PDB file of C-alpha atoms in Angstrom:
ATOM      1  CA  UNK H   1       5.433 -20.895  21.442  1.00 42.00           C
ATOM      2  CA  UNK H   2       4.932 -16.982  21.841  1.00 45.00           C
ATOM      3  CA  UNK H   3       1.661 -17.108  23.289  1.00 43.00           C
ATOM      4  CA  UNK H   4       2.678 -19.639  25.795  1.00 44.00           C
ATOM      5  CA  UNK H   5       5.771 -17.099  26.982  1.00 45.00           C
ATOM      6  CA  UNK H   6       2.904 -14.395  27.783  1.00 45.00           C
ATOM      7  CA  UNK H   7      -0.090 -15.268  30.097  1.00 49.00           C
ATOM      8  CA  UNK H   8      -1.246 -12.153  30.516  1.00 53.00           C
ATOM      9  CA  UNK H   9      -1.978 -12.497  27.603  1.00 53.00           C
ATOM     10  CA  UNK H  10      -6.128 -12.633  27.219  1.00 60.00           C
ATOM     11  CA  UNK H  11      -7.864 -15.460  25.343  1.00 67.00           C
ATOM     12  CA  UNK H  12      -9.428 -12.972  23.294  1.00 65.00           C
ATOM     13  CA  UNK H  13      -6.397 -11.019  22.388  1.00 62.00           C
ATOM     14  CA  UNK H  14      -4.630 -14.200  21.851  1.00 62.00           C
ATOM     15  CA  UNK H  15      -7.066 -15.247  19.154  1.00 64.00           C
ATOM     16  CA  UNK H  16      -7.238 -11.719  17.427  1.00 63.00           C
ATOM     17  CA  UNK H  17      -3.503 -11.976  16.796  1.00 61.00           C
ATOM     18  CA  UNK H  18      -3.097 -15.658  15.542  1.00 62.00           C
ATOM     19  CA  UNK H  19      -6.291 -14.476  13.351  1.00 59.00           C
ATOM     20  CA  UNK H  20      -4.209 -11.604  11.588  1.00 57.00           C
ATOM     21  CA  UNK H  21      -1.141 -14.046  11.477  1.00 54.00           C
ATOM     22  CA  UNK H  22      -3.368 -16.633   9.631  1.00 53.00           C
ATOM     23  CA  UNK H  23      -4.596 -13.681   7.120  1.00 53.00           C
ATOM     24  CA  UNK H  24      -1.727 -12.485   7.062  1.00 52.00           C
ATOM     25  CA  UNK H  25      -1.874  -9.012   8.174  1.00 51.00           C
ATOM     26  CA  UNK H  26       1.438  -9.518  10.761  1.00 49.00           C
ATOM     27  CA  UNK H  27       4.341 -10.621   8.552  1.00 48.00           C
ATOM     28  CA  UNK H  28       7.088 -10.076  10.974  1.00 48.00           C
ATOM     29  CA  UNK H  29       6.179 -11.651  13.649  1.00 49.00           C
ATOM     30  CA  UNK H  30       9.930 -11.463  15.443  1.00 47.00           C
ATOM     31  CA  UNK H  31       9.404  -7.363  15.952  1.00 47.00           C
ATOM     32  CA  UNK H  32       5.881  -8.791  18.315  1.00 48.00           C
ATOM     33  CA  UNK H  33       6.708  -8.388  21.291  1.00 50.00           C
ATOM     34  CA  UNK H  34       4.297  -9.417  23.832  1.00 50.00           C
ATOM     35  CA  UNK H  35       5.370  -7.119  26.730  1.00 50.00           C
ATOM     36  CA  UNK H  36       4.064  -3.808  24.943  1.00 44.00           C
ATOM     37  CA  UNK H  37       2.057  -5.990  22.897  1.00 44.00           C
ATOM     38  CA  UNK H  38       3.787  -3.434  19.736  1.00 44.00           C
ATOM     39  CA  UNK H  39       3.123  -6.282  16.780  1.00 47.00           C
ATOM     40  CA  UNK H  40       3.690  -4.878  13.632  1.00 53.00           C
ATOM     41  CA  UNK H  41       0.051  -4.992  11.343  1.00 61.00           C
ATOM     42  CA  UNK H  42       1.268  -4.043   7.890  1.00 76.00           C
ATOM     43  CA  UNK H  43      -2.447  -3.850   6.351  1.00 84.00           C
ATOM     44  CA  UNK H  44      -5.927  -3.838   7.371  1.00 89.00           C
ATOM     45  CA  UNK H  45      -7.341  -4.453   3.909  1.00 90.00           C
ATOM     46  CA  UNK H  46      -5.845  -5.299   0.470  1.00 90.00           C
ATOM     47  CA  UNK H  47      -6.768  -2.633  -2.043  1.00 90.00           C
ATOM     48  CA  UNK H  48      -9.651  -4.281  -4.303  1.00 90.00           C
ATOM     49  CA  UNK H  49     -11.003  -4.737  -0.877  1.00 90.00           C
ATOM     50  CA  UNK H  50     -11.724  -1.089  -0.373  1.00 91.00           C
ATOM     51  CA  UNK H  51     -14.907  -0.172  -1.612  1.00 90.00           C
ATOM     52  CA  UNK H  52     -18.014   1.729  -0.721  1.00 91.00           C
ATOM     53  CA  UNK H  53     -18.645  -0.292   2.765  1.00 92.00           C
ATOM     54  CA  UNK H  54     -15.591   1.211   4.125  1.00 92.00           C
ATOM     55  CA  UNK H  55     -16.367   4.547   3.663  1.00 93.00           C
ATOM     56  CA  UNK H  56     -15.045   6.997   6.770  1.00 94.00           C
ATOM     57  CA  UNK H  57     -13.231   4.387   8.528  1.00 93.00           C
ATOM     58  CA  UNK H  58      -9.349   4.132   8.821  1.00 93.00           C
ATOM     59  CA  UNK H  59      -7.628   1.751   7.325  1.00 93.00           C
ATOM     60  CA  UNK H  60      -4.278   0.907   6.585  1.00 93.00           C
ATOM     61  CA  UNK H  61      -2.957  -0.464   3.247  1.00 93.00           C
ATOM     62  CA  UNK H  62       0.777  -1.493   1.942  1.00 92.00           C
ATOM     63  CA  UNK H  63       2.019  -1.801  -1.357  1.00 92.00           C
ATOM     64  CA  UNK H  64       4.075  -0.548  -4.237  1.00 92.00           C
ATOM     65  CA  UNK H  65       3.579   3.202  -5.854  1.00 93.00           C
ATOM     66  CA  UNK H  66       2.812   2.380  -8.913  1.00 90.00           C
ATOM     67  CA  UNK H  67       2.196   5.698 -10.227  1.00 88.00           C
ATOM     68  CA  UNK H  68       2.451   9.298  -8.775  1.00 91.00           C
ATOM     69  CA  UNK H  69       0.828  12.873 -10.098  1.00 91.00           C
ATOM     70  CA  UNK H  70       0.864  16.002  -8.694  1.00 89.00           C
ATOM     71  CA  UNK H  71      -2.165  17.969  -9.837  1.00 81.00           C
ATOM     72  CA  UNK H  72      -1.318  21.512  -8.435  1.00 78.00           C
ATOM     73  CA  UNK H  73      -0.849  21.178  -4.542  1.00 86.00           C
ATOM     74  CA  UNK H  74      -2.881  17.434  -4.209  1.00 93.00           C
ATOM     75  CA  UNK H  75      -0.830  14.384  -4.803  1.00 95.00           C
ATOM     76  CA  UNK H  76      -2.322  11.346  -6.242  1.00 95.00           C
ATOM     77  CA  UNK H  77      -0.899   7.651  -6.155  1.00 95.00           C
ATOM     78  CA  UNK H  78      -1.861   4.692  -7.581  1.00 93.00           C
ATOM     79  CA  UNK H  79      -0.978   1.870  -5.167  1.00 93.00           C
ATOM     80  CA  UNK H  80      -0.260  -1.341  -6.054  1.00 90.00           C
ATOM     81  CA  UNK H  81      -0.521  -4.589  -4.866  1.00 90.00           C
ATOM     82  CA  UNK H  82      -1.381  -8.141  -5.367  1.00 88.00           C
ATOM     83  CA  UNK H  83      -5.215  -7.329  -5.577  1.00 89.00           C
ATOM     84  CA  UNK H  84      -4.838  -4.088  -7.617  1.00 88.00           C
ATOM     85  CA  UNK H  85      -5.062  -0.948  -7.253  1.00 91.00           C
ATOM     86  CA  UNK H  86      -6.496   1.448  -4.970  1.00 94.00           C
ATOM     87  CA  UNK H  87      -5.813   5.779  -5.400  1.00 95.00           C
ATOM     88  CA  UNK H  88      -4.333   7.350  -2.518  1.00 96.00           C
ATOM     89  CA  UNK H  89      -4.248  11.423  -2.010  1.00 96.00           C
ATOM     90  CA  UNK H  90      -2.131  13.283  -0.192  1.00 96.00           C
ATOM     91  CA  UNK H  91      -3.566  17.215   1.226  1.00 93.00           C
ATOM     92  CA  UNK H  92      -1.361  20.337   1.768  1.00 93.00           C
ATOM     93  CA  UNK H  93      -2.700  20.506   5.371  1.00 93.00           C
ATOM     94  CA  UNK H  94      -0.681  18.193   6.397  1.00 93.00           C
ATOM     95  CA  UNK H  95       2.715  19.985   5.607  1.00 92.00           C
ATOM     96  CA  UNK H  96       5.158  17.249   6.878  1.00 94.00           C
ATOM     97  CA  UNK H  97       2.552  14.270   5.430  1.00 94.00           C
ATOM     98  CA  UNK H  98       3.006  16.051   1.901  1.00 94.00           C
ATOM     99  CA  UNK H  99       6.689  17.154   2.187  1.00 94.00           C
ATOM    100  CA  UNK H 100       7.261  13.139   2.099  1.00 94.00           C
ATOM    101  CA  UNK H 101       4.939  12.646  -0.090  1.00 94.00           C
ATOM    102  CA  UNK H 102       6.463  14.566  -2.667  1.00 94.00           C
ATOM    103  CA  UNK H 103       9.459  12.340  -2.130  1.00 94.00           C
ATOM    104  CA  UNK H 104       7.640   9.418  -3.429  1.00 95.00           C
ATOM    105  CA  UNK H 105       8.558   7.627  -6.787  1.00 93.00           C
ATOM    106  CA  UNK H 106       7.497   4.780  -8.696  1.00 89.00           C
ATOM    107  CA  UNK H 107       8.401   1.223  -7.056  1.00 90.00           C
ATOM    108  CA  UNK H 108       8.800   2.610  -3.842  1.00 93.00           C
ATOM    109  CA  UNK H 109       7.132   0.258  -1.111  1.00 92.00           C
ATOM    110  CA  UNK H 110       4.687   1.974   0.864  1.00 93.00           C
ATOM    111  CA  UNK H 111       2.778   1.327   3.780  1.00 93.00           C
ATOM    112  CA  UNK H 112      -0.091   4.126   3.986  1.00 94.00           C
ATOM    113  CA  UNK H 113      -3.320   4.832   6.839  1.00 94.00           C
ATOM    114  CA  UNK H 114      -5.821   6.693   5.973  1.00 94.00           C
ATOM    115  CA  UNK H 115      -9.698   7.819   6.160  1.00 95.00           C
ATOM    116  CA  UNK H 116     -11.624   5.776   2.782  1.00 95.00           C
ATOM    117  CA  UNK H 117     -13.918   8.609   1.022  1.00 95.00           C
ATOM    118  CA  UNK H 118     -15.747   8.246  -1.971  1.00 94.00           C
ATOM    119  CA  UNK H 119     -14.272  10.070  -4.892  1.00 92.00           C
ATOM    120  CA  UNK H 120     -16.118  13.390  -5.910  1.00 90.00           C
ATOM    121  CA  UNK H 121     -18.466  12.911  -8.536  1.00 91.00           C
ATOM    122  CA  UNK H 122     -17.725  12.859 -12.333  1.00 90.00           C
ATOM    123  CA  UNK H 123     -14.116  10.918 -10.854  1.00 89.00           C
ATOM    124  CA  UNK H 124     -14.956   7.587 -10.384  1.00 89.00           C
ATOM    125  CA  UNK H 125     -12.658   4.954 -12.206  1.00 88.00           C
ATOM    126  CA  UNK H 126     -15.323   1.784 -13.603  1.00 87.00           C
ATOM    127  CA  UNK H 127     -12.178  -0.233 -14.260  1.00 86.00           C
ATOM    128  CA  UNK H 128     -10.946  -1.002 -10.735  1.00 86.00           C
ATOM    129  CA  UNK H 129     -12.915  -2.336  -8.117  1.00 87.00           C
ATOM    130  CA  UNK H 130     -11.784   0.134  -5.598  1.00 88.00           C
ATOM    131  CA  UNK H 131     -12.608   3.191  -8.304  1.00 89.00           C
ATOM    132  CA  UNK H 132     -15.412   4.616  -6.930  1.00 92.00           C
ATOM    133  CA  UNK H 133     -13.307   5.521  -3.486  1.00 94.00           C
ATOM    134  CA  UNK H 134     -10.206   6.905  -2.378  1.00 94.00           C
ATOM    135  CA  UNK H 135      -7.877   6.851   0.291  1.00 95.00           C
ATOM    136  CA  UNK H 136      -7.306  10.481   2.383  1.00 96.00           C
ATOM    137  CA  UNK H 137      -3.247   9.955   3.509  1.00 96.00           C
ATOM    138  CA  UNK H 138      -2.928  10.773   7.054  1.00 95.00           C
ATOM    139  CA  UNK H 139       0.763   8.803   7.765  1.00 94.00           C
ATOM    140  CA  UNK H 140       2.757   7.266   5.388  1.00 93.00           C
ATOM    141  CA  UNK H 141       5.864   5.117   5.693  1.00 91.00           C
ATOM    142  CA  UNK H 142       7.911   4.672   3.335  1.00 91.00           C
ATOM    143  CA  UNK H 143       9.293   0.948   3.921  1.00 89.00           C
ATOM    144  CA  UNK H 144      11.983   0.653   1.051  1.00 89.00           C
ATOM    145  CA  UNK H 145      12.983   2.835  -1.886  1.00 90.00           C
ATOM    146  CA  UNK H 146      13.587   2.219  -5.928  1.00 89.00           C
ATOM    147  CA  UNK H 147      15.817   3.198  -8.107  1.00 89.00           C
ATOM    148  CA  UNK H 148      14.598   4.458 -11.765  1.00 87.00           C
ATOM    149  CA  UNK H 149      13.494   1.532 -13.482  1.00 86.00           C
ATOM    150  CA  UNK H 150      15.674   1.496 -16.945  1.00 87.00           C
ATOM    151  CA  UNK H 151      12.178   1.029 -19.306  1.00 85.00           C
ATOM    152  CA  UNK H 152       8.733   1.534 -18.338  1.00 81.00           C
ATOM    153  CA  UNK H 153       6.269  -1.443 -16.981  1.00 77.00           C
ATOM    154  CA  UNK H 154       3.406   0.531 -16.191  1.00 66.00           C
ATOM    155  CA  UNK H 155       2.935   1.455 -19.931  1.00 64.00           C
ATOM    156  CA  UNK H 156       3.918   0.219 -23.477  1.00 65.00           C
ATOM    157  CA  UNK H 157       6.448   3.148 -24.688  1.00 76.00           C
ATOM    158  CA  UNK H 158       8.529   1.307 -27.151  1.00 82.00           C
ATOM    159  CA  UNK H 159      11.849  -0.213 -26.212  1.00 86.00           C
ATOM    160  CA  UNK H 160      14.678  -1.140 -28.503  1.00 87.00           C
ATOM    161  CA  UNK H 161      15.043  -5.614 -28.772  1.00 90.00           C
ATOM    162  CA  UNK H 162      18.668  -5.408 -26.907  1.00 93.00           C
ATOM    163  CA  UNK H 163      17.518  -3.369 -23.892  1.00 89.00           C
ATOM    164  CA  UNK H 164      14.156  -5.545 -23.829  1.00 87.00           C
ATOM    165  CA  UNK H 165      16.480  -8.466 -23.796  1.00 92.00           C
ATOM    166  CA  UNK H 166      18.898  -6.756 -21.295  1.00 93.00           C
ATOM    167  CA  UNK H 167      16.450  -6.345 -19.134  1.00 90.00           C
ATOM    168  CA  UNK H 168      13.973  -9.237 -19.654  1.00 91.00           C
ATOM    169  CA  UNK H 169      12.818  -9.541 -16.433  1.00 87.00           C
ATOM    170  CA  UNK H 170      10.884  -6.337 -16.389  1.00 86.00           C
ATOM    171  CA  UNK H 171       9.501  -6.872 -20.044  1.00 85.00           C
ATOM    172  CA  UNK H 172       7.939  -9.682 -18.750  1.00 85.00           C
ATOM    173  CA  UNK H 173       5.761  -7.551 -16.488  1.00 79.00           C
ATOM    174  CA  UNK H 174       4.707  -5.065 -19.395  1.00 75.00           C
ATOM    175  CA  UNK H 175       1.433  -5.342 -20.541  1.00 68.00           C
TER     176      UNK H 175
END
């Protein structure tokens, strides 16, 4: 049992961690180790989760990019995952944040901290729970990479029946 290898260890801190393993918040549990006590937390929150109550505090989110625009020096991404989505946005004034940033593609796994802020007026989004805040980037990892996608699943753009049927597995995700 880990927690048996490390009493010094504090019953408190001992019962935080096997809380985020239960939730599910430490997935890799063999890169804990309990001498630096360096466990990996891969999220804080799932996206739906992020909402008005979390405004200005930091919180850390992983997931898929499941779409990315650049609107003129601000990046936007939409990511994904198995809650929905939650908009993420990346600021010039932080010149190595944005450089990698402007790496990102879609399907690329993500694992992104950040400040929550409510979107400026007039830009809310009423069809996602998350829509009426946004997430201000201040590190990003990028955990794994995609290749282009040969047809599009995050919008209908027609698709001729053998390359549906080639690639089957990703028309089933269209909507």
């Amino acid at each position: 049992n880990i927690f048996q290898e490390d009493l010094t260890l504090g019953v408190e801190e001992v019962k935080k961690i096997k809380k985020c393993i239960f939730d599910g918040y430490i997935h890799n549990l063999a890169q804990w180790s309990p001498g630096n006590r360096s466990y990996i937390m891969q999220r804080t929150h799932y996206n739906q989760q992020t909402n008005q109550n979390l405004v200005n505090e930091t919180i850390q989110v992983c997931g898929w990019v499941h779409h990315r625009r650049d609107h003129g020096g601000i990046i936007f991404i939409d990511c994904r995952d198995r809650s929905g989505l939650l908009q993420v946005v990346f600021n010039p004034d932080q010149p190595e944040l944005f450089k990698k940033a402007e790496t990102l593609r879609n399907e690329y796994v993500v694992q992104i901290s950040g400040k929550v802020c409510l979107r400026p007026k007039g830009t809310e989004n009423v069809n996602l729970k998350s829509g009426a805040v946004e997430l201000q980037a201040t590190q990003l990892i990028i955990l794994n990479t995609s290749a282009p996608l040969p047809i599009s699943i995050d919008a209908y753009t027609p698709v001729s029946e053998e390359v549906a049927l080639r690639y089957r597995y990703l028309d089933l995700r269209r909507p």
